[in-house]
Coordinates of C-alpha atoms in Angstrom, one line a residue:
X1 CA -63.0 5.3 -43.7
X2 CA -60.5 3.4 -45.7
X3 CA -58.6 5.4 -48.3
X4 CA -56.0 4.7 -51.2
X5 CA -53.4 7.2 -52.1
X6 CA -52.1 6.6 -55.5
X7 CA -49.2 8.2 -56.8
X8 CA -45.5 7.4 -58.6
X9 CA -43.6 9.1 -56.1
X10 CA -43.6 9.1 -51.9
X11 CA -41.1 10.8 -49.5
X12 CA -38.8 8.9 -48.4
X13 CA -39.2 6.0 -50.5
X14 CA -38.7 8.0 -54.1
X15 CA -38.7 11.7 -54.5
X16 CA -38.2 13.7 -57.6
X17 CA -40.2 16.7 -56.3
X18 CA -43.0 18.3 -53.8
X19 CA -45.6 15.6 -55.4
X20 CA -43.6 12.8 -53.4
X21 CA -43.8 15.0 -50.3
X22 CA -47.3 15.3 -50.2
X23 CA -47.9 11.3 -50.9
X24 CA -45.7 11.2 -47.9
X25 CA -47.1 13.0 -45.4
X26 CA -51.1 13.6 -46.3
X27 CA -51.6 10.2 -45.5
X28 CA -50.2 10.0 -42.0
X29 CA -52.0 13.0 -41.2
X30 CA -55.1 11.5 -42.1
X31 CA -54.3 8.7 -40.2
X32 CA -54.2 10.4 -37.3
X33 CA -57.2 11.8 -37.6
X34 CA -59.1 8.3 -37.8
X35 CA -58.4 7.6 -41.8
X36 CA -57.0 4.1 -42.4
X37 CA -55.4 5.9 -45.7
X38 CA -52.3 3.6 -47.7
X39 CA -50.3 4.2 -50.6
X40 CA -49.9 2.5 -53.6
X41 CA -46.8 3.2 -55.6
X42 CA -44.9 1.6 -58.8
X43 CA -42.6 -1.2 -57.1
X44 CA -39.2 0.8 -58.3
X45 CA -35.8 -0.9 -57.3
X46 CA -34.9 -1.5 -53.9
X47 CA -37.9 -0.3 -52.8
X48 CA -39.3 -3.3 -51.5
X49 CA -36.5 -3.8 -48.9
X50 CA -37.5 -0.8 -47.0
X51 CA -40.3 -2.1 -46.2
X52 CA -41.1 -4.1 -43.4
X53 CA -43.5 -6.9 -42.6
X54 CA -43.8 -7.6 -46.3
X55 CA -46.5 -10.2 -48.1
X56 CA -47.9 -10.2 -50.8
X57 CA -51.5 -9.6 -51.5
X58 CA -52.9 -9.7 -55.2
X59 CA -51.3 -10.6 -58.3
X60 CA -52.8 -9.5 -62.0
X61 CA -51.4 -10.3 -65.5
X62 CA -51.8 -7.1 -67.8
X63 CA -50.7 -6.6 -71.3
X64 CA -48.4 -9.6 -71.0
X65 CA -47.1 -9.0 -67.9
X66 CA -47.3 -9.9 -64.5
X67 CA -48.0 -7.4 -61.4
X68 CA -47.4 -8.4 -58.1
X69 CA -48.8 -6.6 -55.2
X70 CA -46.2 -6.5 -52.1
X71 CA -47.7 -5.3 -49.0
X72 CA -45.3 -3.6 -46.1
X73 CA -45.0 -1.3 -43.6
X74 CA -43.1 2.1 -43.9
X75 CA -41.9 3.5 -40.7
X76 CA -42.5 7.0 -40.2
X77 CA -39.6 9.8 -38.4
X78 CA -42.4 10.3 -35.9
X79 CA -42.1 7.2 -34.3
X80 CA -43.3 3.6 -34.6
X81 CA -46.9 4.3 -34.2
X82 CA -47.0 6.5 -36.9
X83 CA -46.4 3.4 -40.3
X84 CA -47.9 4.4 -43.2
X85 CA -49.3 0.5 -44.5
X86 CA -47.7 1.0 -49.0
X87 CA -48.7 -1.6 -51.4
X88 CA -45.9 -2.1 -54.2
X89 CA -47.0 -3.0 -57.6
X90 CA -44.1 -4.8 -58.5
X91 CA -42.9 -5.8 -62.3
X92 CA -39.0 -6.4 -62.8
X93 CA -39.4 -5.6 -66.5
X94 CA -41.5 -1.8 -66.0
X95 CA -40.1 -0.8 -63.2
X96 CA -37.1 -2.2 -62.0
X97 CA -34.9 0.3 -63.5
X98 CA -31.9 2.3 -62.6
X99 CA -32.8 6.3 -62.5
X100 CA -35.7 8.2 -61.2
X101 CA -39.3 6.9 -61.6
X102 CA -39.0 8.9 -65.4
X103 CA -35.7 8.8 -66.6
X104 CA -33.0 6.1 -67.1
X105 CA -29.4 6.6 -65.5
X106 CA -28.7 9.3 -68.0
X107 CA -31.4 11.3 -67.6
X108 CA -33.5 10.5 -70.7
X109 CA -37.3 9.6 -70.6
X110 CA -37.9 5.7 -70.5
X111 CA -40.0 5.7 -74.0
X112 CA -42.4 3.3 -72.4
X113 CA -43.4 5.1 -69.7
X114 CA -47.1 5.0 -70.9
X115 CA -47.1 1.6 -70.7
X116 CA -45.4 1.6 -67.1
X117 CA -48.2 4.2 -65.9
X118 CA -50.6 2.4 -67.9
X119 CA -50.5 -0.5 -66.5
X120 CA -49.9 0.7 -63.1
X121 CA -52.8 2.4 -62.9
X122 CA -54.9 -0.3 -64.5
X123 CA -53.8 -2.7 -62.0
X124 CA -54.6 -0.1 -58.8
X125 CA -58.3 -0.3 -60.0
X126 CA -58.4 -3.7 -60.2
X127 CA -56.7 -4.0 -56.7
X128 CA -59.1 -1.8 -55.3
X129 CA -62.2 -4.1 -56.7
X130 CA -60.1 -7.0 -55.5
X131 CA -62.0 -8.6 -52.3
X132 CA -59.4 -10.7 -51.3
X133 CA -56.6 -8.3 -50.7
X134 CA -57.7 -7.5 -46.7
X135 CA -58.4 -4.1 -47.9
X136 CA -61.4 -2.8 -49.5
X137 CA -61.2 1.3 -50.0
X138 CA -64.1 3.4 -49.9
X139 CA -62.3 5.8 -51.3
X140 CA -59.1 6.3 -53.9
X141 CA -57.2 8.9 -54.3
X142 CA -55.4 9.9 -57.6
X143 CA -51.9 12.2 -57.8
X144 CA -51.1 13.6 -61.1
X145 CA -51.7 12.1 -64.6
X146 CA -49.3 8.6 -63.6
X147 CA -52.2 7.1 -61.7
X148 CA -55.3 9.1 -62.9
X149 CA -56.2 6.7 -65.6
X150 CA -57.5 4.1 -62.3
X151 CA -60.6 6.8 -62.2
X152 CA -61.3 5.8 -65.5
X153 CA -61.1 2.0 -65.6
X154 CA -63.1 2.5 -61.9
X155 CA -65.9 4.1 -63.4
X156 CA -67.2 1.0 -65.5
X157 CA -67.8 -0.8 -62.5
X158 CA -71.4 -1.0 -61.4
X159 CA -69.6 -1.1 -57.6
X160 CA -67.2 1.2 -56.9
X161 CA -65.0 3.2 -54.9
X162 CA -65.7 6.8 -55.1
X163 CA -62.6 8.7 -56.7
X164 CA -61.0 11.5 -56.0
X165 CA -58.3 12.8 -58.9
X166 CA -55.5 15.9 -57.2
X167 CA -54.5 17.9 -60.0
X168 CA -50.4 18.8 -58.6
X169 CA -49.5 19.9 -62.0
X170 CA -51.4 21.0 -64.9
X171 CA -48.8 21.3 -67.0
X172 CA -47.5 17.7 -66.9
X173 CA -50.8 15.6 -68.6
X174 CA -48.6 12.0 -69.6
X175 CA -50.0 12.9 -73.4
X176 CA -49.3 9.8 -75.9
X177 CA -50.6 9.0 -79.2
X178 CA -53.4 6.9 -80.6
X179 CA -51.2 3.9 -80.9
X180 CA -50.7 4.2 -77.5
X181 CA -54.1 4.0 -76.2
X182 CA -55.1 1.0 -78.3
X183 CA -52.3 -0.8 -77.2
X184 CA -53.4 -0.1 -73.5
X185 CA -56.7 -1.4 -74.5
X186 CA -59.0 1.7 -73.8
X187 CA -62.5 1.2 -74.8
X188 CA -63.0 2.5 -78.5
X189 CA -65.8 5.4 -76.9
X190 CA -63.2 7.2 -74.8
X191 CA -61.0 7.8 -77.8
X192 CA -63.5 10.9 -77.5
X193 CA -63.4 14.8 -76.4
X194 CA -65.9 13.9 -73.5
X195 CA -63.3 11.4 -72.5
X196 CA -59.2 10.6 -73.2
X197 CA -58.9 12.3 -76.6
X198 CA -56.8 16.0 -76.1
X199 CA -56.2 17.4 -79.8
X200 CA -55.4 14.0 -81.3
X201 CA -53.6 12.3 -78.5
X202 CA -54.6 10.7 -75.5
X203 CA -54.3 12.4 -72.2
X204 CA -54.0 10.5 -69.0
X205 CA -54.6 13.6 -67.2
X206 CA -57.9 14.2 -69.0
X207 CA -58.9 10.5 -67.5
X208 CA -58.7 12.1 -64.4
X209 CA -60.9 15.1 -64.7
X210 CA -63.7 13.4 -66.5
X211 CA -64.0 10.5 -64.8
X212 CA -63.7 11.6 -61.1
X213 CA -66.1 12.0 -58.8
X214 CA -64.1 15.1 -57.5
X215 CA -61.7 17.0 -58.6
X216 CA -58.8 19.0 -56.1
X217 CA -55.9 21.0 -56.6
X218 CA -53.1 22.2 -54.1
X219 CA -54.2 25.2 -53.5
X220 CA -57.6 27.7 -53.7
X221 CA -56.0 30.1 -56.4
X222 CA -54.6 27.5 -58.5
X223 CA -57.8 26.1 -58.5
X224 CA -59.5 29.3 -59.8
X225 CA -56.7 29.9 -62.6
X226 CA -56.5 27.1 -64.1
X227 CA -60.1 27.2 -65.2
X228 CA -58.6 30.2 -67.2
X229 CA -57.1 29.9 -70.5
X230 CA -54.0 31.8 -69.4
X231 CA -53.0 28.9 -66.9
X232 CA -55.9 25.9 -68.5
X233 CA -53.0 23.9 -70.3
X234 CA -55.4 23.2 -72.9
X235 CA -58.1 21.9 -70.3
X236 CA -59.1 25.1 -69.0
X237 CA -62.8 24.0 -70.6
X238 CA -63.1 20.7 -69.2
X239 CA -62.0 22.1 -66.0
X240 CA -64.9 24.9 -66.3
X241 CA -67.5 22.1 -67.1
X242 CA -67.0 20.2 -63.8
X243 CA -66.2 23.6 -61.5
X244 CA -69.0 22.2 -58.8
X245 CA -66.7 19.4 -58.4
X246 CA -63.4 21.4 -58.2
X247 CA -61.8 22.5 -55.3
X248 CA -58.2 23.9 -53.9
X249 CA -57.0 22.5 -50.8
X250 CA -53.8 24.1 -49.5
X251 CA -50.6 21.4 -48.9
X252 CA -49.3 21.2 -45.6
X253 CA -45.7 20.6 -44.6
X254 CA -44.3 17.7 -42.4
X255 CA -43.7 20.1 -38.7
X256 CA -41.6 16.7 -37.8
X257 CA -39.2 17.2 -40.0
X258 CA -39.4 20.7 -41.0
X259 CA -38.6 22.4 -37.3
X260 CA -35.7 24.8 -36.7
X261 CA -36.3 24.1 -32.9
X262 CA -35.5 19.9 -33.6
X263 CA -34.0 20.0 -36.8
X264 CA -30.7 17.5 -37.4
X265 CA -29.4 19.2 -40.2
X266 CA -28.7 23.0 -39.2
X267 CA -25.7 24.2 -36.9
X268 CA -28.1 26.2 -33.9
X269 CA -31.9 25.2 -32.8
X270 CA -33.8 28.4 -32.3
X271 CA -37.8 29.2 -31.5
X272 CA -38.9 32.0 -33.0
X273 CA -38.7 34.1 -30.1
X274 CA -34.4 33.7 -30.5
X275 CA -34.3 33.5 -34.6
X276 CA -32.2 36.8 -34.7
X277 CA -29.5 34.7 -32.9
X278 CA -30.0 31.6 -34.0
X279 CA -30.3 32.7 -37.9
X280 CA -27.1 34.7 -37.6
X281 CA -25.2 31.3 -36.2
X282 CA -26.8 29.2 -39.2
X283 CA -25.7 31.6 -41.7
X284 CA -22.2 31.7 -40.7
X285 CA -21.6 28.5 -40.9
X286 CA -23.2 28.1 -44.2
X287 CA -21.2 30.7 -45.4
X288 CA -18.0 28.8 -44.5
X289 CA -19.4 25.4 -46.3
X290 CA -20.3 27.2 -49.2
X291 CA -17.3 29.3 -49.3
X292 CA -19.2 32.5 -49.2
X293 CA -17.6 35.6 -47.4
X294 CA -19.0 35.7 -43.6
X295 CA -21.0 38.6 -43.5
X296 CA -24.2 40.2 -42.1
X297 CA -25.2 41.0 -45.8
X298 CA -28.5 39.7 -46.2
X299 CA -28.3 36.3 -47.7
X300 CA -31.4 35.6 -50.5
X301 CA -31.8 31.8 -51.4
X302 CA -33.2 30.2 -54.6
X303 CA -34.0 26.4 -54.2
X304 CA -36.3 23.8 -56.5
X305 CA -36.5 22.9 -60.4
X306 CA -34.1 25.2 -63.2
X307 CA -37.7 25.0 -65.3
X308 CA -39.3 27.4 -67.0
X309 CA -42.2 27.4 -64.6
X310 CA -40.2 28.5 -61.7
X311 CA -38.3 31.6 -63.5
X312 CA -35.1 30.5 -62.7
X313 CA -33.9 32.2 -66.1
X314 CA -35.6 35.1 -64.5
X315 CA -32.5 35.3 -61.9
X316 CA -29.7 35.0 -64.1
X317 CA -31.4 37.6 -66.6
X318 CA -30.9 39.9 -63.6
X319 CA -27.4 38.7 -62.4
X320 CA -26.4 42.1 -63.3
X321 CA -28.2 43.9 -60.8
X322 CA -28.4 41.7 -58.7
X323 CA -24.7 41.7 -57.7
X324 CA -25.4 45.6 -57.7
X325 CA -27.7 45.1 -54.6
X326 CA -26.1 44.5 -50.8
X327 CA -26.7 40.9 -50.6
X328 CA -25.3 37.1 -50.7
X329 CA -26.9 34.3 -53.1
X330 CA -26.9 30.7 -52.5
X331 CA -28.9 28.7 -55.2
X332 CA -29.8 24.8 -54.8
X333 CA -31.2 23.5 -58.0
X334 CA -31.0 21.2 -60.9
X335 CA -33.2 20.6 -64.1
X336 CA -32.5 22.2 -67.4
X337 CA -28.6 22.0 -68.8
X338 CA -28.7 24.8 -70.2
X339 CA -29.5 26.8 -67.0
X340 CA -27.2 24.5 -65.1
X341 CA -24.4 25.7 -67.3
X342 CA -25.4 29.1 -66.8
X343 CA -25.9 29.1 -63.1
X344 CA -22.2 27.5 -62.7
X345 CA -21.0 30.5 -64.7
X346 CA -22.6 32.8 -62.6
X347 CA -20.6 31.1 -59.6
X348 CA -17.9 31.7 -61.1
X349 CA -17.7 35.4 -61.6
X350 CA -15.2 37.6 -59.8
X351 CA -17.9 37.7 -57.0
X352 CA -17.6 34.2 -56.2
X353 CA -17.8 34.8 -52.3
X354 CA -21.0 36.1 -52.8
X355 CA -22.8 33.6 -54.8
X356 CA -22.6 30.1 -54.3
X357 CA -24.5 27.4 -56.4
X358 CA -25.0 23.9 -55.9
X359 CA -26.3 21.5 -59.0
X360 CA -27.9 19.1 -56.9
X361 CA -30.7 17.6 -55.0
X362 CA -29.7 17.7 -51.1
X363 CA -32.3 17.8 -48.7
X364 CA -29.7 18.6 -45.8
X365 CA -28.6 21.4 -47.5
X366 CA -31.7 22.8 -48.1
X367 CA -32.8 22.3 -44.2
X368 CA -29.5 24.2 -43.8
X369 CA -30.3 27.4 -46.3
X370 CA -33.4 27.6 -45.0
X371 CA -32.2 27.8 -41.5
X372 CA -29.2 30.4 -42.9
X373 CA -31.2 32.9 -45.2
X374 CA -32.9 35.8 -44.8
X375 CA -34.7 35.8 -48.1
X376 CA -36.3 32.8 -50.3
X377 CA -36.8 34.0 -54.2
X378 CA -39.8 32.4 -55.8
X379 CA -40.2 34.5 -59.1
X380 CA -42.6 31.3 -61.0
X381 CA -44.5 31.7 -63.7
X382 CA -47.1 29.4 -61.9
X383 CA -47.1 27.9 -58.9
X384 CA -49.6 25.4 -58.2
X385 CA -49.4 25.4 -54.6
X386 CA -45.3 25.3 -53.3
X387 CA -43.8 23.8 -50.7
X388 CA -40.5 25.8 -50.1
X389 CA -42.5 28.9 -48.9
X390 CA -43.8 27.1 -46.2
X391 CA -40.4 25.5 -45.1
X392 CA -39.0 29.1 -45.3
X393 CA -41.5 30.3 -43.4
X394 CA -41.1 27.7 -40.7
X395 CA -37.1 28.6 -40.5
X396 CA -38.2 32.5 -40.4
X397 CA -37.0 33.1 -43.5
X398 CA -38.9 35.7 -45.7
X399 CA -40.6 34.3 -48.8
X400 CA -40.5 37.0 -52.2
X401 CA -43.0 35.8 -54.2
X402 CA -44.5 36.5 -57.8
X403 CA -48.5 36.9 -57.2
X404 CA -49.8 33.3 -58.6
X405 CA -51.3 30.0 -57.1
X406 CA -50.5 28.8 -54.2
X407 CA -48.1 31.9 -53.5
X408 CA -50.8 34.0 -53.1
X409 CA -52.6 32.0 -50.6
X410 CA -49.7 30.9 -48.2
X411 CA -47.8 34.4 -48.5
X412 CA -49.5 37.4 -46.7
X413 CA -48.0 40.5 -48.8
X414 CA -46.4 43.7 -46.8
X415 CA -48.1 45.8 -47.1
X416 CA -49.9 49.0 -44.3
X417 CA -52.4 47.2 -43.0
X418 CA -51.0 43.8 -42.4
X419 CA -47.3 45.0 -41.1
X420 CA -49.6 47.1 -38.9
X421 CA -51.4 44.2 -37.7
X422 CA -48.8 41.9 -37.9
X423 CA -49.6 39.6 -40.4
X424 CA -47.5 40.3 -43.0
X425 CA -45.0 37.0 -43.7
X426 CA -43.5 38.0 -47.2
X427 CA -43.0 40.2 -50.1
X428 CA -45.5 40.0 -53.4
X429 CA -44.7 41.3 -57.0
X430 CA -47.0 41.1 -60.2
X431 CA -44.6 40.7 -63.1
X432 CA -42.9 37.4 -64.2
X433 CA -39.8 39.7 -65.5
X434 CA -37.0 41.2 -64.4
X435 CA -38.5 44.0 -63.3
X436 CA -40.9 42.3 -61.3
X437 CA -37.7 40.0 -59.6
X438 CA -36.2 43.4 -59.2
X439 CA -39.2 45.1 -57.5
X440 CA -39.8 42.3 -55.2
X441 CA -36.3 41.9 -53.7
X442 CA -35.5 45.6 -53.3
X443 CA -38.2 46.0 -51.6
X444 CA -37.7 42.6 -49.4
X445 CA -34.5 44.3 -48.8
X446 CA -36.0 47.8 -47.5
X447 CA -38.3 46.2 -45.4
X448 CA -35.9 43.9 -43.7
X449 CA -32.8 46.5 -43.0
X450 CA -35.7 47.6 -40.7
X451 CA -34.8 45.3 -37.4
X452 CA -38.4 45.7 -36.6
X453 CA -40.0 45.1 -39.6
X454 CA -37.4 41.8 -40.2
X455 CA -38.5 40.1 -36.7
X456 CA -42.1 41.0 -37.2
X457 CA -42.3 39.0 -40.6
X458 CA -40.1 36.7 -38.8
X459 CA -42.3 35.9 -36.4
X460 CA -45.8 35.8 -38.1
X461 CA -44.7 33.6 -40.6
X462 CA -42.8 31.5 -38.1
X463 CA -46.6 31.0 -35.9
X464 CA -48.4 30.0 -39.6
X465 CA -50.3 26.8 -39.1
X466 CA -49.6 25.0 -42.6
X467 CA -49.5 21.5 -41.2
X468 CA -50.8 18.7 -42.4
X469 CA -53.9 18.1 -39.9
X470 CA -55.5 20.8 -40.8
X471 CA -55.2 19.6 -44.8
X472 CA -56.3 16.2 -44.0
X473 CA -59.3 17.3 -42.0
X474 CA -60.0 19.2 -45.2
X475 CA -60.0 16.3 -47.1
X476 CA -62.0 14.3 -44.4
X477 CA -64.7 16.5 -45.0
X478 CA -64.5 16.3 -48.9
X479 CA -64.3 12.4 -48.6
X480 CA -67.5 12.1 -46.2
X481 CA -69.3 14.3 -48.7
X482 CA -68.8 11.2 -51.6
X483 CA -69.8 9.0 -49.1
X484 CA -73.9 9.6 -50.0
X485 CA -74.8 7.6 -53.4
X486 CA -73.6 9.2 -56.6
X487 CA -74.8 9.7 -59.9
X488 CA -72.9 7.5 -62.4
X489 CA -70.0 9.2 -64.1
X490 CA -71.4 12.2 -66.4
X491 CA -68.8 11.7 -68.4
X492 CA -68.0 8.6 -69.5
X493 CA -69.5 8.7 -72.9
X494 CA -71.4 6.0 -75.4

């Protein structure tokens, strides 16, 4: 089966967050598993010269401009047999930019972006009719609302791939206004609730949900909430309408590259049956990096977006207390400014050798805290599915979660029966507050003074399978089920 990935972001070509992590790694596990699955990404700067074996393939001229497609090879850290085959749609003037694939140097959206996206996506469905490439998907697979208009311009074609649209995010739709979608050259009838139109703008998202032939999300609960209006975004209808095409299928992590036993990046290798030891020799020599004091205090980590979503304002409305508790912080983060300022200031207070906070995106030290910590805070308001409860998890360090999305399904909470029988990995709490941040972590911290208890979580999170083969065997069966003829899109109105 021959199957397209499309997304704006994939580890380690361009990263911004967990979406490029998942572009990265999903399709090398389905490869191994007998999928011929590629990648098609945005041709960003540079990008094209880590590639190897490059040619290119198609060529299209959209909305005045002209988009090369750039075949190559990425090499994979497993080893030469393991290339992931990327196409690059390249176009100096959209996307060779300084900056993320978002933002300019300075941080500030590129105001064209629907026009980057829009074209982008455009041209993957037109590369995936395209018989003269070498390569003909059966299926494609959209990421997020960047690519998921391709789903619509696939489904006017009497021949087509089937589509599959992965919701990552709800909350990020790529929303424009009406100017917008004329001058992308939608059809007149998808201006249309049925369709593009979301409360007088145009939602690239939307494109995705209505014109699929399936719908997933990163996770089982996520996929039940956000056909609620609590967590919906808006689309919590839409999403309702098409629930026999919906479906959450849990992200995986890259066991390659996340592995305290292998792992580059920490100070001491460990298994889980020596974490006590190895741990301990981690987290002193984090401690000295980070200029915290070396101590056995228990050492609770915060690392992703300063966003609303992940309740980063949760922990500083806290700081209070939390300095009150027997415990080290280290946070690694970045996002909003205003949070950035405030985290710095909480670094700064007289108990600077027990907080330490780094502004910055460094995945070495973030294999490092998770190889250091005893205890990863995740207080989100949502969480679609996560990825840093699964790294924690691998380092056997103890996740505190708030109850939602993909939390709930890759954290098994403390509770009686599952300390009992050992399958207990974490710590839950139900309020996105302080007192819920509060609960969970004194209670993280009871459990875990336990020697016991501590090795026991340890070790149960440290034998959960969350890798990617048994994701993309997941999918493999969610594919093969498209495979059979389909009724033409219900959705694609006039």
């Amino acid at each position: 089966m021959k199957v397209l990935h499309v997304a704006a972001e994939c580890f380690p070509l361009v990263k911004t967050g967990g979406l490029a992590d998942v572009v990265g790694s999903l399709p090398l596990a389905q490869r191994r598993i007998g999928i011929d699955a590629r990648v098609a990404l945005p041709g960003y700067r540079g990008l094209a010269r880590r590639l190897e074996f490059t040619r290119t393939v198609a060529a299209f001229d959209l909305h005045g401009f002209q988009i090369g497609v750039t075949e190559g090879m990425l090499n994979s850290v497993e080893g030469p047999e393991q290339r992931l085959p990327v196409y690059l749609f390249e176009c100096p003037e959209l996307y060779d930019r300084p900056g993320d694939p978002y933002r300019d140097a300075a941080g500030k959206e590129h105001p064209d972006n629907a026009l980057r996206f829009g074209c982008f996506a455009e041209a993957v469905a037109r590369f995936a009719l395209h018989r003269g490439n070498g390569f003909s998907p059966a299926l494609v697979h959209l990421h997020d609302w960047q690519a998921a208009p391709a789903a619509a311009w696939l489904s006017i074609q009497p021949q087509r791939p089937a589509v599959v649209m992965t919701i990552h995010n709800l909350a990020y739709q790529g929303l424009f206004d009406r100017r917008t979608f004329e001058h992308l050259g939608f059809p007149e009838r998808w201006w249309s609730p049925q369709a593009m139109e979301f409360w007088g703008q145009c939602s690239f998202l939307k494109a995705g949900i209505q014109f699929s032939d399936a719908i997933t999300t990163v996770s089982p609960a996520y996929a039940r909430e956000i056909r609620t209006p609590e967590y919906g975004c808006g689309l919590d209808g839409e999403l309702r309408a098409r629930s026999a095409s919906l479906r959450g299928i849990l992200n995986g992590v890259d066991t390659a590259v996340w592995d305290p036993q292998t792992d580059p990046f920490i100070a001491a290798h460990y298994t889980a049956g020596d974490a006590t030891i190895g741990k301990s020799a981690n987290k002193s020599a984090l401690q000295e990096e980070l200029g915290l004091a070396v101590s056995t205090r228990p050492l609770v980590a915060f690392i992703g977006r300063l966003a609303d979503q992940k309740g980063a304002d949760l922990i500083l409305a806290a700081r209070e207390e939390l300095l009150g508790l027997d415990a080290q912080y280290v946070v690694l983060a970045t996002g909003d400014l205003a949070l950035q300022e405030a985290f710095a200031a909480f670094a700064g207070t007289t108990a600077a050798d027990r907080v330490a906070v780094r502004l910055l995106h460094d995945e070495v030290l973030a294999h490092k805290i998770f190889a250091a910590a005893d205890l990863l805070l995740i207080p989100s308001r949502f969480e679609p599915c996560g990825l840093n409860q699964l790294y924690a998890q691998r380092y056997g360090t103890i996740p505190v979660v708030r109850s939602t999305g993909g939390l709930i399904d890759t954290v098994v909470d403390a509770d009686a029966a599952t300390l009992a029988a050992g399958r207990a990995t974490g710590v839950h709490f139900r309020d996105a507050d302080v007192g819920g941040v509060l609960y969970g972590l004194r209670r993280a911290l009871e459990l875990i003074a336990d020697e016991a208890t501590r090795d026991g979580l340890r070790r149960a999170g440290m034998a959960a399978d969350f890798s990617w083969l048994r994701s993309a065997a997941e999918y493999r069966g969610l594919y093969r089920s498209l495979q059979a003829p389909r009724h033409p899109g219900p959705i694609a109105p006039g």
